[in-house]
Structures are given as C-alpha cells and as structure tokens.
Short mmCIF file of C-alpha atoms and ligand atoms in Angstrom, two decimals:
data_model
loop_
_atom_site.label_atom_id
_atom_site.label_comp_id
_atom_site.label_asym_id
_atom_site.label_seq_id
_atom_site.Cartn_x
_atom_site.Cartn_y
_atom_site.Cartn_z
CA UNK W 1 -11.79 91.44 30.41
CA UNK W 2 -11.65 91.66 33.96
CA UNK W 3 -9.40 88.31 35.57
CA UNK W 4 -7.18 89.71 37.43
CA UNK W 5 -8.69 93.10 37.90
CA UNK W 6 -8.96 93.90 40.98
CA UNK W 7 -12.27 96.06 42.41
CA UNK W 8 -14.03 98.02 44.93
CA UNK W 9 -16.90 96.93 44.99
CA UNK W 10 -18.68 100.14 47.15
CA UNK W 11 -22.37 99.43 48.33
CA UNK W 12 -24.89 101.76 50.22
CA UNK W 13 -28.00 102.32 51.63
CA UNK W 14 -30.86 101.37 49.79
CA UNK W 15 -33.27 98.51 48.43
CA UNK W 16 -31.00 97.58 45.62
CA UNK W 17 -28.58 96.53 47.93
CA UNK W 18 -29.40 93.19 46.88
CA UNK W 19 -28.10 93.57 43.92
CA UNK W 20 -25.20 94.07 44.40
CA UNK W 21 -24.57 90.16 45.46
CA UNK W 22 -25.27 89.36 41.61
CA UNK W 23 -22.47 91.58 41.15
CA UNK W 24 -20.60 91.08 43.23
CA UNK W 25 -21.06 86.60 41.86
CA UNK W 26 -20.64 88.37 38.40
CA UNK W 27 -17.74 90.23 39.24
CA UNK W 28 -16.41 86.80 40.63
CA UNK W 29 -17.32 84.76 37.64
CA UNK W 30 -15.51 87.57 35.22
CA UNK W 31 -12.36 86.26 37.24
CA UNK W 32 -11.97 89.99 39.44
CA UNK W 33 -10.15 90.52 42.65
CA UNK W 34 -12.99 92.01 44.27
CA UNK W 35 -13.12 93.61 48.23
CA UNK W 36 -16.35 95.54 49.67
CA UNK W 37 -16.65 98.51 51.39
CA UNK W 38 -20.42 98.98 53.36
CA UNK W 39 -21.61 101.84 55.25
CA UNK W 40 -23.99 101.64 57.72
CA UNK W 41 -27.39 101.72 56.59
CA UNK W 42 -26.07 98.76 53.77
CA UNK W 43 -25.56 96.46 56.27
CA UNK W 44 -29.59 97.45 57.52
CA UNK W 45 -30.92 95.66 53.82
CA UNK W 46 -28.35 93.85 53.26
CA UNK W 47 -25.33 91.24 55.41
CA UNK W 48 -22.02 91.82 55.30
CA UNK W 49 -21.66 87.92 56.17
CA UNK W 50 -23.49 87.53 52.70
CA UNK W 51 -21.08 89.75 50.89
CA UNK W 52 -18.55 88.39 52.16
CA UNK W 53 -19.67 84.69 51.09
CA UNK W 54 -19.29 85.43 47.51
CA UNK W 55 -16.85 87.45 47.60
CA UNK W 56 -14.89 85.43 49.16
CA UNK W 57 -12.67 88.35 51.46
CA UNK W 58 -13.31 90.48 53.87
CA UNK W 59 -15.16 92.83 54.13
CA UNK W 60 -15.22 96.22 55.09
CA UNK W 61 -17.90 97.95 56.91
CA UNK W 62 -15.91 100.34 59.47
CA UNK W 63 -12.76 102.22 59.52
CA UNK W 64 -12.08 102.09 62.77
CA UNK W 65 -12.42 98.63 63.28
CA UNK W 66 -9.44 96.66 64.58
CA UNK W 67 -7.18 95.31 61.72
CA UNK W 68 -5.97 92.13 60.74
CA UNK W 69 -2.75 93.34 59.57
CA UNK W 70 -1.30 96.97 59.77
CA UNK W 71 -2.35 99.18 57.31
CA UNK W 72 -4.87 102.11 56.39
CA UNK W 73 -7.55 101.01 55.33
CA UNK W 74 -8.77 103.82 52.79
CA UNK W 75 -5.56 103.70 52.00
CA UNK W 76 -4.98 100.32 51.52
CA UNK W 77 -8.13 99.74 49.68
CA UNK W 78 -7.72 102.70 46.99
CA UNK W 79 -4.37 102.15 46.22
CA UNK W 80 -5.27 98.39 46.09
CA UNK W 81 -8.64 99.17 42.75
CA UNK W 82 -7.96 99.25 39.36
CA UNK W 83 -10.87 100.94 39.28
CA UNK W 84 -13.87 101.89 42.31
CA UNK W 85 -17.74 101.02 41.79
CA UNK W 86 -20.65 102.63 44.15
CA UNK W 87 -23.32 100.24 43.28
CA UNK W 88 -26.09 101.73 43.78
CA UNK W 89 -25.34 105.32 45.06
CA UNK W 90 -28.61 107.14 47.16
CA UNK W 91 -28.10 109.81 47.18
CA UNK W 92 -27.04 110.39 50.55
CA UNK W 93 -23.23 109.59 48.73
CA UNK W 94 -23.92 111.35 45.80
CA UNK W 95 -24.38 114.13 47.80
CA UNK W 96 -21.32 113.48 49.64
CA UNK W 97 -18.77 112.84 47.12
CA UNK W 98 -19.97 115.88 45.58
CA UNK W 99 -19.44 117.89 49.07
CA UNK W 100 -16.25 116.81 49.84
CA UNK W 101 -17.47 115.19 52.91
CA UNK W 102 -15.82 111.75 54.70
CA UNK W 103 -17.06 110.57 57.46
CA UNK W 104 -16.82 106.74 57.34
CA UNK W 105 -14.66 104.51 55.26
CA UNK W 106 -16.24 104.33 51.55
CA UNK W 107 -15.83 108.41 51.59
CA UNK W 108 -12.05 108.47 52.73
CA UNK W 109 -11.54 106.03 50.44
CA UNK W 110 -12.98 107.37 47.45
CA UNK W 111 -12.01 110.55 48.20
CA UNK W 112 -7.95 108.95 48.20
CA UNK W 113 -8.63 107.72 45.09
CA UNK W 114 -6.71 108.42 42.31
CA UNK W 115 -8.58 105.40 40.19
CA UNK W 116 -11.21 105.39 37.95
CA UNK W 117 -14.63 105.73 40.16
CA UNK W 118 -18.00 104.59 38.82
CA UNK W 119 -21.13 105.18 39.68
CA UNK W 120 -24.54 103.47 39.82
CA UNK W 121 -27.61 105.66 41.83
CA UNK W 122 -30.98 103.95 42.64
CA UNK W 123 -33.10 106.20 44.77
CA UNK W 124 -36.31 107.34 44.15
CA UNK W 125 -37.92 109.18 40.51
CA UNK W 126 -38.56 111.88 42.89
CA UNK W 127 -34.89 111.92 44.00
CA UNK W 128 -33.53 111.19 41.39
CA UNK W 129 -35.00 114.03 39.90
CA UNK W 130 -34.66 116.05 43.18
CA UNK W 131 -32.36 119.22 41.81
CA UNK W 132 -29.55 119.42 44.32
CA UNK W 133 -29.58 115.83 43.75
CA UNK W 134 -29.48 116.39 39.72
CA UNK W 135 -26.25 119.05 40.43
CA UNK W 136 -24.65 116.93 42.53
CA UNK W 137 -24.42 114.48 40.23
CA UNK W 138 -23.40 116.68 36.59
CA UNK W 139 -20.61 118.22 39.44
CA UNK W 140 -19.74 114.69 40.05
CA UNK W 141 -19.16 113.92 36.01
CA UNK W 142 -17.11 116.92 36.15
CA UNK W 143 -15.32 115.75 37.47
CA UNK W 144 -13.41 111.60 37.23
CA UNK W 145 -16.35 110.17 37.59
CA UNK W 146 -18.43 108.00 35.36
CA UNK W 147 -21.90 108.04 35.91
CA UNK W 148 -24.61 104.95 35.04
CA UNK W 149 -27.69 106.26 33.85
CA UNK W 150 -30.15 104.94 36.39
CA UNK W 151 -32.83 102.40 34.85
CA UNK W 152 -36.30 102.84 33.66
CA UNK W 153 -38.75 100.73 35.40
CA UNK W 154 -41.11 99.83 38.82
CA UNK W 155 -39.39 100.28 41.88
CA UNK W 156 -39.63 99.22 45.21
CA UNK W 157 -41.60 101.45 45.93
CA UNK W 158 -44.57 100.63 43.74
CA UNK W 159 -44.72 103.99 41.92
CA UNK W 160 -42.83 103.25 37.76
CA UNK W 161 -40.14 106.16 37.21
CA UNK W 162 -36.82 106.08 36.21
CA UNK W 163 -34.55 105.09 39.26
CA UNK W 164 -33.76 101.69 39.21
CA UNK W 165 -30.28 100.21 39.90
CA UNK W 166 -29.13 98.93 36.20
CA UNK W 167 -28.90 95.65 36.00
CA UNK W 168 -25.50 93.82 36.44
CA UNK W 169 -24.43 93.01 32.89
CA UNK W 170 -24.65 97.38 31.72
CA UNK W 171 -22.62 97.74 34.81
CA UNK W 172 -20.11 94.37 34.42
CA UNK W 173 -19.77 95.85 30.83
CA UNK W 174 -19.76 99.99 31.79
CA UNK W 175 -17.05 98.90 34.28
CA UNK W 176 -15.07 96.86 31.40
CA UNK W 177 -14.60 100.36 29.61
CA UNK W 178 -13.13 102.70 32.41
CA UNK W 179 -10.95 99.79 32.21
CA UNK W 180 -9.64 99.54 28.49
CA UNK W 181 -7.45 101.96 25.98
CA UNK W 182 -9.36 105.03 24.53
CA UNK W 183 -8.02 104.42 20.87
CA UNK W 184 -11.25 104.17 19.70
CA UNK W 185 -12.23 107.04 20.78
CA UNK W 186 -14.45 109.61 18.34
CA UNK W 187 -13.84 107.15 15.97
CA UNK W 188 -16.50 105.61 13.24
CA UNK W 189 -16.40 102.44 12.58
CA UNK W 190 -18.23 99.93 10.68
CA UNK W 191 -18.64 96.93 11.90
CA UNK W 192 -20.17 93.20 9.92
CA UNK W 193 -21.63 90.50 11.54
CA UNK W 194 -22.90 86.59 11.49
CA UNK W 195 -24.29 84.78 8.56
CA UNK W 196 -27.18 86.18 5.40
CA UNK W 197 -29.39 83.84 4.64
CA UNK W 198 -30.81 83.72 0.80
CA UNK W 199 -34.12 82.41 0.26
CA UNK W 200 -35.48 79.55 -2.10
CA UNK W 201 -39.07 79.91 -1.26
CA UNK W 202 -41.20 80.76 1.32
CA UNK W 203 -39.83 79.12 4.17
CA UNK W 204 -35.71 77.56 3.01
CA UNK W 205 -32.89 79.04 2.39
CA UNK W 206 -29.00 78.63 1.61
CA UNK W 207 -27.23 80.08 4.74
CA UNK W 208 -23.55 79.28 6.45
CA UNK W 209 -22.92 78.72 10.87
CA UNK W 210 -21.45 82.04 11.63
CA UNK W 211 -23.17 82.83 14.86
CA UNK W 212 -22.29 86.88 15.22
CA UNK W 213 -20.02 85.64 18.08
CA UNK W 214 -16.56 87.28 16.15
CA UNK W 215 -18.65 90.08 14.39
CA UNK W 216 -20.24 91.78 18.29
CA UNK W 217 -17.06 91.20 20.13
CA UNK W 218 -15.35 93.56 17.79
CA UNK W 219 -18.56 95.77 18.16
CA UNK W 220 -18.38 95.24 22.19
CA UNK W 221 -14.77 95.87 22.41
CA UNK W 222 -14.77 98.88 20.22
CA UNK W 223 -17.29 100.64 22.29
CA UNK W 224 -14.96 100.07 24.59
CA UNK W 225 -13.02 101.30 22.95
CA UNK W 226 -14.83 104.46 22.22
CA UNK W 227 -15.57 103.75 19.13
CA UNK W 228 -18.63 105.17 17.41
CA UNK W 229 -20.32 101.75 16.63
CA UNK W 230 -23.03 101.15 13.84
CA UNK W 231 -23.12 97.20 13.46
CA UNK W 232 -24.82 95.85 10.58
CA UNK W 233 -26.09 92.28 11.44
CA UNK W 234 -26.97 89.25 9.08
CA UNK W 235 -29.89 86.91 11.51
CA UNK W 236 -28.19 86.00 15.00
CA UNK W 237 -30.21 84.62 17.54
CA UNK W 238 -27.01 86.40 19.83
CA UNK W 239 -27.99 89.55 22.08
CA UNK W 240 -27.12 92.90 20.78
CA UNK W 241 -24.67 94.25 21.94
CA UNK W 242 -24.68 97.86 22.77
CA UNK W 243 -24.12 99.83 19.37
CA UNK W 244 -24.69 102.98 18.70
CA UNK W 245 -26.81 102.27 15.38
CA UNK W 246 -27.47 98.20 14.48
CA UNK W 247 -28.95 98.07 10.98
CA UNK W 248 -30.76 93.76 10.14
CA UNK W 249 -30.51 92.58 7.14
CA UNK W 250 -31.21 89.09 6.40
CA UNK W 251 -28.98 88.33 2.44
CA UNK W 252 -26.09 89.54 1.14
CA UNK W 253 -28.27 92.06 -1.48
CA UNK W 254 -29.85 93.51 1.66
CA UNK W 255 -25.94 93.55 3.94
CA UNK W 256 -24.76 95.22 0.58
CA UNK W 257 -27.15 97.65 0.48
CA UNK W 258 -26.67 98.63 4.51
CA UNK W 259 -23.01 98.81 3.76
CA UNK W 260 -23.12 100.97 0.92
CA UNK W 261 -25.39 103.54 2.49
CA UNK W 262 -22.89 104.12 5.36
CA UNK W 263 -19.19 102.80 5.02
CA UNK W 264 -18.76 106.55 4.09
CA UNK W 265 -19.29 108.27 7.19
CA UNK W 266 -17.04 105.48 9.38
CA UNK W 267 -12.79 105.48 9.29
CA UNK W 268 -13.01 101.94 10.24
CA UNK W 269 -14.06 99.36 8.40
CA UNK W 270 -14.23 95.41 9.58
CA UNK W 271 -16.08 92.87 7.57
CA UNK W 272 -17.37 90.22 9.96
CA UNK W 273 -19.62 88.61 8.16
CA UNK W 274 -19.51 85.75 6.32
CA UNK W 275 -21.58 86.51 3.37
CA UNK W 276 -22.95 84.48 1.29
CA UNK W 277 -21.16 84.57 -2.41
CA UNK W 278 -24.34 82.71 -4.12
CA UNK W 279 -27.44 82.78 -3.69
CA UNK W 280 -30.95 81.05 -5.70
CA UNK W 281 -31.45 82.88 -9.56
CA UNK W 282 -34.81 82.67 -8.62
CA UNK W 283 -36.96 82.64 -5.85
CA UNK W 284 -39.77 80.55 -5.26
CA UNK W 285 -43.29 82.39 -4.44
CA UNK W 286 -44.85 79.69 -2.88
CA UNK W 287 -42.93 75.97 -1.37
CA UNK W 288 -40.62 74.36 -3.83
CA UNK W 289 -42.78 71.33 -3.42
CA UNK W 290 -41.05 67.15 -3.38
CA UNK W 291 -42.63 65.87 -7.08
CA UNK W 292 -39.04 65.62 -9.14
CA UNK W 293 -36.17 62.69 -8.05
CA UNK W 294 -34.12 65.60 -7.36
CA UNK W 295 -33.76 69.06 -8.13
CA UNK W 296 -31.39 72.23 -9.50
CA UNK W 297 -31.08 75.57 -8.52
CA UNK W 298 -29.92 77.68 -9.72
CA UNK W 299 -26.76 80.34 -7.86
CA UNK W 300 -26.15 83.05 -9.33
CA UNK W 301 -22.80 85.24 -7.57
CA UNK W 302 -23.46 88.33 -4.71
CA UNK W 303 -22.40 91.28 -4.56
CA UNK W 304 -18.70 91.31 -3.03
CA UNK W 305 -19.35 94.27 -0.73
CA UNK W 306 -15.74 94.21 0.84
CA UNK W 307 -13.97 94.39 -3.09
CA UNK W 308 -16.22 96.98 -3.95
CA UNK W 309 -15.86 99.61 -1.66
CA UNK W 310 -12.26 98.34 -1.55
CA UNK W 311 -12.06 100.41 -4.87
CA UNK W 312 -13.53 103.67 -3.33
CA UNK W 313 -11.65 103.49 0.28
CA UNK W 314 -10.12 106.90 0.57
CA UNK W 315 -8.44 107.31 3.55
CA UNK W 316 -10.46 104.50 5.48
CA UNK W 317 -8.40 101.52 7.63
CA UNK W 318 -10.81 97.93 5.89
CA UNK W 319 -10.29 95.06 7.54
CA UNK W 320 -11.88 91.61 6.81
CA UNK W 321 -11.88 88.07 7.82
CA UNK W 322 -10.24 85.14 5.10
CA UNK W 323 -12.67 82.17 5.84
CA UNK W 324 -10.45 79.24 5.47
CA UNK W 325 -10.22 75.16 5.34
CA UNK W 326 -6.85 74.42 4.07
CA UNK W 327 -4.44 77.13 2.49
CA UNK W 328 -4.33 79.78 5.11
CA UNK W 329 -1.95 82.53 5.13
CA UNK W 330 -1.58 81.96 1.05
CA UNK W 331 -5.52 82.19 0.68
CA UNK W 332 -5.59 85.29 2.59
CA UNK W 333 -2.71 86.91 1.54
CA UNK W 334 -4.46 86.77 -1.98
CA UNK W 335 -8.25 87.46 -0.62
CA UNK W 336 -5.89 90.85 1.31
CA UNK W 337 -4.79 92.20 -1.97
CA UNK W 338 -7.31 91.60 -4.49
CA UNK W 339 -10.20 93.32 -2.54
CA UNK W 340 -7.47 95.58 -1.42
CA UNK W 341 -7.08 95.77 2.19
CA UNK W 342 -5.59 97.25 5.05
CA UNK W 343 -5.09 93.91 6.66
CA UNK W 344 -6.67 90.65 6.76
CA UNK W 345 -7.45 88.01 9.60
CA UNK W 346 -7.51 84.59 9.00
CA UNK W 347 -8.97 81.66 10.91
CA UNK W 348 -8.73 77.97 9.98
CA UNK W 349 -11.80 75.64 9.82
CA UNK W 350 -10.23 73.56 10.47
CA UNK W 351 -8.63 74.12 13.31
CA UNK W 352 -9.85 73.29 16.80
CA UNK W 353 -11.28 76.37 18.65
CA UNK W 354 -11.70 78.41 15.41
CA UNK W 355 -14.18 80.40 13.49
CA UNK W 356 -17.94 79.46 13.58
CA UNK W 357 -19.61 78.93 16.64
CA UNK W 358 -16.83 78.45 19.54
CA UNK W 359 -16.07 81.41 22.22
CA UNK W 360 -12.64 81.24 20.85
CA UNK W 361 -10.72 81.94 17.78
CA UNK W 362 -7.35 81.68 15.99
CA UNK W 363 -7.00 83.72 13.75
CA UNK W 364 -3.46 85.59 12.83
CA UNK W 365 -3.41 89.07 11.36
CA UNK W 366 -1.87 90.60 7.69
CA UNK W 367 -0.88 93.19 7.11
CA UNK W 368 -0.84 94.48 3.65
CA UNK W 369 2.16 94.79 4.07
CA UNK W 370 3.16 91.50 4.17
CA UNK W 371 3.57 91.59 8.63
CA UNK W 372 1.65 88.20 9.93
CA UNK W 373 1.19 88.12 13.49
CA UNK W 374 -0.04 85.01 14.67
CA UNK W 375 -1.89 84.74 18.01
CA UNK W 376 -2.32 81.41 19.71
CA UNK W 377 -5.75 80.50 20.97
CA UNK W 378 -7.86 83.24 22.55
CA UNK W 379 -10.70 83.56 22.98
CA UNK W 380 -12.81 86.69 20.39
CA UNK W 381 -12.93 89.96 22.99
CA UNK W 382 -9.03 88.89 23.44
CA UNK W 383 -9.12 88.03 19.60
CA UNK W 384 -11.03 91.29 18.50
CA UNK W 385 -8.90 94.09 20.51
CA UNK W 386 -6.15 92.01 18.90
CA UNK W 387 -6.98 92.83 16.33
CA UNK W 388 -8.45 96.58 18.04
CA UNK W 389 -4.19 97.13 18.82
CA UNK W 390 -3.40 96.56 15.43
CA UNK W 391 -5.57 99.61 14.03
CA UNK W 392 -5.73 101.88 16.25
CA UNK W 393 -1.93 101.68 16.24
CA UNK W 394 -2.24 102.24 12.16
CA UNK W 395 -4.94 104.99 12.22
CA UNK W 396 -3.44 106.91 15.59
CA UNK W 397 0.30 107.73 12.38
CA UNK W 398 -2.44 108.35 8.94
CA UNK W 399 -4.53 110.85 10.58
CA UNK W 400 -7.69 109.14 10.91
CA UNK W 401 -11.45 110.77 9.88
CA UNK W 402 -12.62 111.80 13.39
CA UNK W 403 -16.99 112.42 14.31
O1 PMT Q 501 -19.91 84.67 13.86
P1 PMT Q 501 -18.90 83.64 13.69
O2 PMT Q 501 -19.36 82.17 14.48
O3 PMT Q 501 -18.27 83.99 15.65
O4 PMT Q 501 -18.16 82.72 12.72
C1 PMT Q 501 -16.45 83.44 12.73
C2 PMT Q 501 -16.12 84.15 11.49
C3 PMT Q 501 -15.39 82.08 11.58
C4 PMT Q 501 -17.99 84.32 11.06
C5 PMT Q 501 -15.27 85.43 10.74
O5 PMT Q 501 -13.92 85.02 12.18
C6 PMT Q 501 -14.87 84.91 9.37
O6 PMT Q 501 -14.33 84.38 9.02
N1 PMT Q 501 -15.90 86.11 8.97
C7 PMT Q 501 -15.34 85.77 6.97
C8 PMT Q 501 -16.23 84.66 7.05
C9 PMT Q 501 -16.34 85.23 4.31
O7 PMT Q 501 -17.34 85.48 4.74
O8 PMT Q 501 -14.90 84.59 5.02
P2 PMT Q 501 -14.21 85.26 3.17
O9 PMT Q 501 -13.06 84.48 3.07
O10 PMT Q 501 -15.59 83.89 2.53
O11 PMT Q 501 -14.62 86.74 2.16
C10 PMT Q 501 -13.18 87.62 2.48
C11 PMT Q 501 -14.09 88.95 2.86
O12 PMT Q 501 -14.86 89.51 1.94
C12 PMT Q 501 -15.37 88.16 4.82
O13 PMT Q 501 -14.76 89.62 5.20
C13 PMT Q 501 -16.74 89.09 3.87
O14 PMT Q 501 -17.05 88.82 4.81
C14 PMT Q 501 -16.38 89.54 2.65
N2 PMT Q 501 -17.63 89.53 1.99
C15 PMT Q 501 -17.51 88.07 1.66
C16 PMT Q 501 -18.34 87.70 0.22
C17 PMT Q 501 -19.79 88.52 -0.19
N3 PMT Q 501 -20.26 87.83 -1.01
N4 PMT Q 501 -18.52 90.44 0.43
C18 PMT Q 501 -17.71 90.52 0.88
O15 PMT Q 501 -17.08 91.49 1.01
#
C-alpha cells in the first residue's frame, strides 16, 4: 500500500523522538520514500545522522540552510509529499499549528501544504490533559488534520497514563487509511475469515489449511476505506486486523449463528472463510482410543451459510470465494448462481502463490452478469483492494444501506 508513496515525517522534541527511527525504518520497508524534517529540539533527542542513514536521504533541520540544489525547502517538501506525519508531536507543535505560527521549517511546511497530515501526539499525561492542549487538538481536528489518540501506558516520567506515542504498526495503518480512497465510507460490512474446526473428541478435530490471511486483508482494507467492519473469524494464528466488531468462532455451526445474528445490518457480506461442509455426526465425550484396526466416521452436513443468506439478501451485496483445484471458472460460476451471490472470487489451490497460507493470491472476480476479471498474482492486501473496488463500483450505483 505504501509502495512508492512519498511521506514527509516531521519529528519534534520529545523523548519519543527515538521511536521515529523505528517508524522511518518501517516506512522504508513498506516501500515508501521518506523525507524527514526535524525541529531544533528533536535534534537534542536523536541525531539527524541516524534518520539520514535510515531514510537514505538528507534530513532537513533548518529553513535557512544553504540549499544543495535551489528550491524553497518548505514549498518543495509541501509539494513533494503524498502525506505528512508528525511523530512524535509535542504539545508545542500542536499549539503552533493550531495558532497559525510558522517560525521554523516544520511549521512553515505544514502551513504550506494541502496534503493530508497525521499528527501523533506524545507527551506527559498532565500535559496532554491540559485544557489548552485539548482545545488545540480539537481545533486541528476541525480542520484537515488527522489526530491519533496517544497510547496509554508507562511514560518516560515513570507515571502511567495516556501520552505514549502510538505503536509503529498503528501509525502505519493510519497512514494507509489516510492514503486510501474513502469509497466505503459509512457502509457496514461483514467479513468471514479463516477455517472452521469440527471436533471429533475433546482433543481432535477436522479442519483445513486456511490461515485467515485473505479474510483479514479484506477487513483491513475495508476499514482503511472507511467501512464499519464486523469480522467473524475461525481460529487463526494471526494478529487480528483493525475492526469495529470481532466475533471468534470455532465450528461451522458457530459461524452460521454469528453470521445470521449480524448480517442484517450489513450492506456488504464477504465470505472468505473456508467452512467445513461436514462435521462428525457425534462428538465423543472422551478421547477416542485406538483399540481397533480401522475406524469409520459418520459425517453430517453443515449448514451452507452463504446460500442461506443469499436467499434473504434483499439489497445487500454478497460476495463469496470459490476454492477450487480443477475447472476453476465453471465451478465458480455454478456456485455464484446456486448460492445467489453478486460476486464470486475464484482461486485455484493448484496455482503457485494462490489460495491457502500464502501472502499472495491469484484471483478471478466473476459477477452475476457473467463478467470475468482475471487478475495477476498480487499480495492479499492488493487482491482485497481489487475485490472492494469492484464491490464499491456497484454499491454506489445501487443505493446502499448506510449506517
Ligand atoms: O485464509 P487463507 O490462508 O488466506 O486462504 C484463503 C482461502 C483460500 C481460504 C480463500 O481465498 C477462499 O477461497 N475461501 C473460500 C473457501 C471455501 O470454503 O470455498 P468453497 O468453494 O468451499 O465455498 C464457496 C463459498 O461458500 C465460500 O464463500 C464459503 O465461505 C461459503 N460456504 C461454504 C460452505 C458452507 N458450509 N458455508 C458457506 O458459507
């Protein structure tokens, strides 16, 4: 998402300035081009050389420094950026921006830009709670500034309270949000992800290899685009993505119940979960002993969740996945029709880099009118973006169910 994006990072003079080094590294790792402005006080906490080394570029500290090539740094940086991030942002910089003060390179550049600006406050808890600081934050929010909530925890001054710089993954997620189109703004979306587990006895179960990556990528991108996300997830080993509501389930029947309880308020339903079609007819109360040469299991059908909501979908958009090992398009088209979906996303587990576990997928999006869009191998985050692009193009025409 941040590949090729141009980020100007402003660092101000608080103890959390050292964390800007980690943020710079993470931005570079994500493929962003980073230019850094440090205030005079920031240079007391961390050296420009550290940031220069990590960003691979000169660090700007002085409005009146002799230029390497002729430009007006504050205007050139304001134009260069796709987005600005101020991390950490002290009470002082927040106050200056809120008051229209431009007395150094960072404040003049911020004043000169019309690009999105993310402010990440970090300071002592009492300073943060100060009504003047709070008023300034409110003022910035009223204008075009995005303000992250400071994290709660132990502060450098050894007290526990609000005022810590949000963690690096949280800041990266906010930057991605800032740079994403708000195409799902105000829409409620329900996403299922991961495998289900169907217990045989207290220690064994039938499952599949779904990692949850595809469904979590959809939840993450939908949230970035402004949707209100409910995620219903089977058991996975992943860190949960940002979502408004998360329901953890284990079996197909639990997922069925959770979907039925939550789908009505959703405008969009995407079923990326790999749901077990069958479960053991009986779950043994105690661990099954190996006292026979062979063992037969009786399986019975699980509810087909997507078919059930397909029959009662009203104006909702329903997208499912088809996980195939042969006849990809024919099988996917049949599922699309039988399960009354608006879209089906077909992925072939036999293709390298597609389906279970991988960070990539190779998907074909088919809509109910038979239009087929075959996409090349891409990350699951990019695939999620492509799926949500298609869905938002129809939902906006259709007049969606809003919050
Ligand atoms: O989680 P990852 O490791 O990232 O892997 C991603 C994935 C391969 C699991 C994902 O891309 C995918 O293909 N998910 C759907 C898997 C699946 O169950 O496909 P299916 O063809 O068996 O089912 C078709 C659709 O019906 C699916 O949307 C499924 O969620 C739904 N279904 C299936 C059975 C059932 N009882 N109820 C359902 O709602």
